[in-house]
Amino acid sequence: MITLTEENYIKAIYHLSSNGEKTVNTNAIASAMQTKASSVTDMIKKLSEKNYADYKKYQGVTLTDDGKRVAVNIIRKHRLWEVFLVEKLNFSWDEVHEVAEHLEHIKSDKLIDELDAFLEFPTYDPHGDPIPDKEGNFKHIEKIVLAKAEVGSAYKCVGVDDTSSKFLKYLDSNHIALGTIITVKHKEPFDNSIKIALENSEIVVSQSVAKNLYLKKI
Amino acid sequence: MITLTEENYIKAIYHLSSNGEKTVNTNAIASAMQTKASSVTDMIKKLSEKNYADYKKYQGVTLTDDGKRVAVNIIRKHRLWEVFLVEKLNFSWDEVHEVAEHLEHIKSDKLIDELDAFLEFPTYDPHGDPIPDKEGNFKHIEKIVLAKAEVGSAYKCVGVDDTSSKFLKYLDSNHIALGTIITVKHKEPFDNSIKIALENSEIVVSQSVAKNLYLKKI
DNA sequence: AAATATTTTTAGACTAATCTAAAAATATAT
DNA sequence: ATATATTTTTAGATTAGTCTAAAAATATTT
Ligand SMILES: [Mn+2]
Ligand SMILES: [Mn+2]
Ligand SMILES: [Mn+2]
Ligand SMILES: [Mn+2]
């Protein structure tokens, strides 16, 4: 039996290690989980005992194949529920994360497979993140961050790094959504702000915005 | 903050007291919750401190208005999710209970109100049980148990007492569902079995079946 | 290479929910 | 009314997850 808390730690480690590869520090996990390093040490010992993680004292932690499987499955559930909330229950993209954080822990294979079918097997969630299929496979989307885009080129908005309500509402109020076409007009060296052209307007976005918006060249 | 465990106890007390009226014993709760009496004592003390229950030592427990409100809200969520699972995700009525047992604890008013609307405000769940509305109101359905039905009369099947998978599958295999028309043919005094007529068949059901099937005279 | 700073782990304590075993209260039978 | 049985409560442990404070290991400066 795997507990809800273990699942959340495994998911955090997975995200911090960019897909289960590189080792993750205790402090990084503590800050991601909003807890203390001592709690993390206890938990990674447990995950290691249960064979979800490999861990050597003071050397950080990586997920085992079992651990990665668990992580990807929770991410699959999280993202499918997010699609459900937006597509069927009139949630906006800035409202779904918190609820999905809980729904992702409901344990029923039939539930999630039927939900997947009901939603017609979506491949991306409302934030542009790919949804793993039943076997855990998903394609890594080709994307760059706005901060690295080149002046003069046109891009399509395909995702966000920060999924906080604040950031998503900022995008809403500036008429930026997934699929929006953006042309980079000017990069200001002084503060790294960027002037971009949308369909009917030109706006200047700050460096923090530019680092959190994912684009694909078109 | 109310915990998942507290919610489950409150729901159990509500069901055992037939809608929060009469007092409920420690042992009854223990057996409903599949736990020990000593654990129940601890929990009802806590519920009492949090003002969800009234409790005097050795005298059993009743729910406060707050406790009843919590119970009805969980029941509303449980039954709405059951409808969702059957109507949208191809679950059968014997598969929904376990999953709904978990989904009922997801805390989001928007989620449940939008789900209610998405399902077009259903008034009964897949087992014939009424679904409380947002304010907690629901009508008590007029119904009798098959064991008390009169020979010669015709009834409509409107609910079940036992919602176990075993019983529901038994009904499926005998072509009895909500809405099925049943005519009582004979009551056997020897073992209290009952011969009933369905649309195209006559079957004999045992006393245990007769005590768990709810009917409405037509 | 030693001193200092940072990170990580340990030790010990706390809360929620559970358990077993024993004590206390209540109910039932003689 | 007394003895017996049943129910309920208490006392003391246990487990999961968390915390603070101190110790140990590792990393960074000088
Ligand atoms: Mn979560
Ligand atoms: Mn998402
Ligand atoms: Mn439950
Ligand atoms: Mn039901």
Short mmCIF file of N, CA and C in Angstrom, two decimals, chain A residues 5 16 64 80-81 85 103 135 148 154-155 211:
data_model
loop_
_atom_site.label_atom_id
_atom_site.label_comp_id
_atom_site.label_asym_id
_atom_site.label_seq_id
_atom_site.Cartn_x
_atom_site.Cartn_y
_atom_site.Cartn_z
N THR A 5 0.67 10.64 1.05
CA THR A 5 1.87 11.46 1.28
C THR A 5 3.05 10.93 0.48
N LEU A 16 11.16 17.43 -9.80
CA LEU A 16 12.43 18.09 -9.52
C LEU A 16 13.59 17.48 -10.30
N THR A 64 13.39 4.92 -8.52
CA THR A 64 13.55 3.64 -9.23
C THR A 64 12.53 3.59 -10.36
N LEU A 80 -5.57 14.43 -16.45
CA LEU A 80 -6.88 14.05 -16.97
C LEU A 80 -7.99 14.75 -16.18
N TRP A 81 -7.84 14.77 -14.85
CA TRP A 81 -8.87 15.47 -14.05
C TRP A 81 -8.92 16.95 -14.41
N LEU A 85 -12.24 18.96 -15.54
CA LEU A 85 -12.75 20.14 -14.85
C LEU A 85 -12.97 21.30 -15.82
N LEU A 103 -7.85 14.99 -6.44
CA LEU A 103 -8.45 13.94 -7.28
C LEU A 103 -7.40 12.95 -7.77
N GLU A 135 0.04 3.34 -20.61
CA GLU A 135 1.34 2.69 -20.43
C GLU A 135 2.40 3.65 -19.89
N LYS A 148 13.94 33.16 -24.44
CA LYS A 148 14.96 32.72 -25.40
C LYS A 148 14.51 32.84 -26.86
N ALA A 154 7.82 34.57 -35.29
CA ALA A 154 6.46 34.33 -34.79
C ALA A 154 6.39 32.97 -34.11
N TYR A 155 5.64 32.90 -33.02
CA TYR A 155 5.54 31.68 -32.22
C TYR A 155 4.09 31.42 -31.84
N LYS A 211 10.06 34.23 -18.68
CA LYS A 211 10.68 32.96 -18.29
C LYS A 211 9.66 31.86 -18.01
#
